[in-house]
mmCIF file of C-alpha atoms in Angstrom:
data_model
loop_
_atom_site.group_PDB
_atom_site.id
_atom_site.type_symbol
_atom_site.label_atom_id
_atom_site.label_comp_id
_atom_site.label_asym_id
_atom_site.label_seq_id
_atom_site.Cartn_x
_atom_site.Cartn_y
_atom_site.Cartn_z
ATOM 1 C CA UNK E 12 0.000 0.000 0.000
ATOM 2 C CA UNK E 13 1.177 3.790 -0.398
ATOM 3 C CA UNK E 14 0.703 6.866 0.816
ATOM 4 C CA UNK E 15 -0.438 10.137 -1.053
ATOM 5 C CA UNK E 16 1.211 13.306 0.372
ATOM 6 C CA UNK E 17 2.310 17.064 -1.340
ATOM 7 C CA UNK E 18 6.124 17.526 -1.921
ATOM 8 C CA UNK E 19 7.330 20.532 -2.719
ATOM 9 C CA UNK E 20 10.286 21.224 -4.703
ATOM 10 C CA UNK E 21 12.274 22.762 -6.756
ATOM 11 C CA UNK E 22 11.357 23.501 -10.171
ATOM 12 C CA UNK E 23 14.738 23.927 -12.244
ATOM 13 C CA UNK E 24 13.665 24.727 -15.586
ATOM 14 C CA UNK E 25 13.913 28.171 -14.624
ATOM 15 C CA UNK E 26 16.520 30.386 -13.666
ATOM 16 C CA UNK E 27 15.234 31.850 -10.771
ATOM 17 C CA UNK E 28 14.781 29.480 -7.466
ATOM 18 C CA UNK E 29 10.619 29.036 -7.729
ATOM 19 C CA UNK E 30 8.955 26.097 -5.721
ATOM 20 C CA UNK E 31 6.284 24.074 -6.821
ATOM 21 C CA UNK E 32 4.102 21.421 -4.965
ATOM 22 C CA UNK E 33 2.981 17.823 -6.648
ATOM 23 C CA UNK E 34 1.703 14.834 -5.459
ATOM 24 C CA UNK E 35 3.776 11.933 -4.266
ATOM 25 C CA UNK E 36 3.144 8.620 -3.602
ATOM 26 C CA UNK E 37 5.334 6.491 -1.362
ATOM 27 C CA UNK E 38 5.800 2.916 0.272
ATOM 28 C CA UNK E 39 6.085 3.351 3.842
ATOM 29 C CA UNK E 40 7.939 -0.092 3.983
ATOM 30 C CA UNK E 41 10.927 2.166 2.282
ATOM 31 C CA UNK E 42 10.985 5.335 4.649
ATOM 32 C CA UNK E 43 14.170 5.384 6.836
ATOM 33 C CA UNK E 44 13.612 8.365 8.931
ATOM 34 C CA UNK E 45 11.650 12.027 9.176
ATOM 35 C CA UNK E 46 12.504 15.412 9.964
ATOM 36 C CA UNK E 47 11.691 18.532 10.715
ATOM 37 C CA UNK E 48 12.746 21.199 7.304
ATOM 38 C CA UNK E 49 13.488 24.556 9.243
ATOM 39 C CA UNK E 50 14.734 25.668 5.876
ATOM 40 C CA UNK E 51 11.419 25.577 4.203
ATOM 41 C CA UNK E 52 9.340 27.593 6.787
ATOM 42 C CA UNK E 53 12.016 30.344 6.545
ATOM 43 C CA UNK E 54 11.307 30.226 2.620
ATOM 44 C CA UNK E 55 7.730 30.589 2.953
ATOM 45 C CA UNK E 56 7.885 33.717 5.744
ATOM 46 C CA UNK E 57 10.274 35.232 2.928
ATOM 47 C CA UNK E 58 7.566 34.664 0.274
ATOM 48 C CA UNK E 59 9.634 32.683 -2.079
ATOM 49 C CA UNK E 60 6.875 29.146 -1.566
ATOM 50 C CA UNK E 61 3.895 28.905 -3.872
ATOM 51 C CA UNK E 62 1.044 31.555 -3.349
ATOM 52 C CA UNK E 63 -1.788 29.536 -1.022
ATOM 53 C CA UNK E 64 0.440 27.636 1.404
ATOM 54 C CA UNK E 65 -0.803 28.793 5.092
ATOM 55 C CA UNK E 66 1.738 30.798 6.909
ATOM 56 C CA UNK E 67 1.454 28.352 9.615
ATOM 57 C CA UNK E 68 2.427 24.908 7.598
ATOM 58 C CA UNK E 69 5.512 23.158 8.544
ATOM 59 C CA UNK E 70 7.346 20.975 6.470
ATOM 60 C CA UNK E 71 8.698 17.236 7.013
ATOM 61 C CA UNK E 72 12.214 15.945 4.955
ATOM 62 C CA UNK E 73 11.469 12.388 4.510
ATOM 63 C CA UNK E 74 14.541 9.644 3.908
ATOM 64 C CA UNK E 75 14.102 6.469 2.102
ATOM 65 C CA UNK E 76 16.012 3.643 1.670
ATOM 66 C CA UNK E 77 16.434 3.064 -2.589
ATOM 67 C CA UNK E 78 19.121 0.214 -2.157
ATOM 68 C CA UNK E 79 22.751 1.538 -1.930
ATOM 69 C CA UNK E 80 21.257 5.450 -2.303
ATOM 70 C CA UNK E 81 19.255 7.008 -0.319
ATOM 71 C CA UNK E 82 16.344 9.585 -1.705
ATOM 72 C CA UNK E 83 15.339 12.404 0.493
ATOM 73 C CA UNK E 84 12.065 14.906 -0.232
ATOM 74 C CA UNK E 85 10.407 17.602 1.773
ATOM 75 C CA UNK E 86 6.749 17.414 2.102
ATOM 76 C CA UNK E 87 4.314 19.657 3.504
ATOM 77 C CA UNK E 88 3.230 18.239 6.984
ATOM 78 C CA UNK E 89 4.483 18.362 10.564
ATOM 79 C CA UNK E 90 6.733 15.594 11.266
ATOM 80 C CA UNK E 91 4.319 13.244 14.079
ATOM 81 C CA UNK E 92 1.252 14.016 10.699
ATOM 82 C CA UNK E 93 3.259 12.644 8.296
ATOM 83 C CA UNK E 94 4.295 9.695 10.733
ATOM 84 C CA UNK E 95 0.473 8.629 11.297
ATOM 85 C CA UNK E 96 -0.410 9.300 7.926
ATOM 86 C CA UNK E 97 2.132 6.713 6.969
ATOM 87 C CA UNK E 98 1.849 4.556 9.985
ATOM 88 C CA UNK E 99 -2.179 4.035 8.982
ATOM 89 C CA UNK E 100 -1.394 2.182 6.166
ATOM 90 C CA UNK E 101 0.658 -0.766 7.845
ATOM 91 C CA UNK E 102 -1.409 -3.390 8.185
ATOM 92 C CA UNK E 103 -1.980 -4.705 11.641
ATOM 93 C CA UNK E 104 -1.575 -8.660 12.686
ATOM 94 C CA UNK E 105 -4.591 -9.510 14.871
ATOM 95 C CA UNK E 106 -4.076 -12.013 17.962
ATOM 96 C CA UNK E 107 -6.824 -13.584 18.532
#
């Protein structure tokens, strides 16, 4: 099963540094680890994030494991959202 959450990033066929959000889908069997992105909520108090984000959004950097590379991207969410969001979709072994 995946999960569907908004990634922003960076959009380089253009000169200047512009942002742009998309959908991502990911396999929470590959994510390694989660962190807070400082660096984004001091881009969007600057005004250089897509128009319509809330002032008051964090963001979330989220590692996964792609064999001997890792792949990191920065989502819109606190970190302890994007954790349940991603910890809803393990399935759950009943004991009965």
């Amino acid at each position: 099963m995946v999960v569907k959450l908004v990634e922003i990033y960076q959009d380089r066929n253009f000169t200047e540094r512009q942002y742009k959000l998309r959908e991502v889908f990911i396999n929470p069997e590959h994510v390694v680890c989660l962190r807070e992105e400082p660096r984004f909520k001091t881009l969007l108090q600057e005004g250089l994030l897509p128009e319509g984000i809330d002032a008051r959004q964090d963001f979330t950097r989220v590692y996964m494991n792609r064999g001997q590379a890792g792949l990191d991207i920065v989502v819109v969410g606190k970190p302890h959202l994007i954790e349940d969001k991603i910890d809803k979709t393990k399935k759950q072994i009943l004991k009965g």
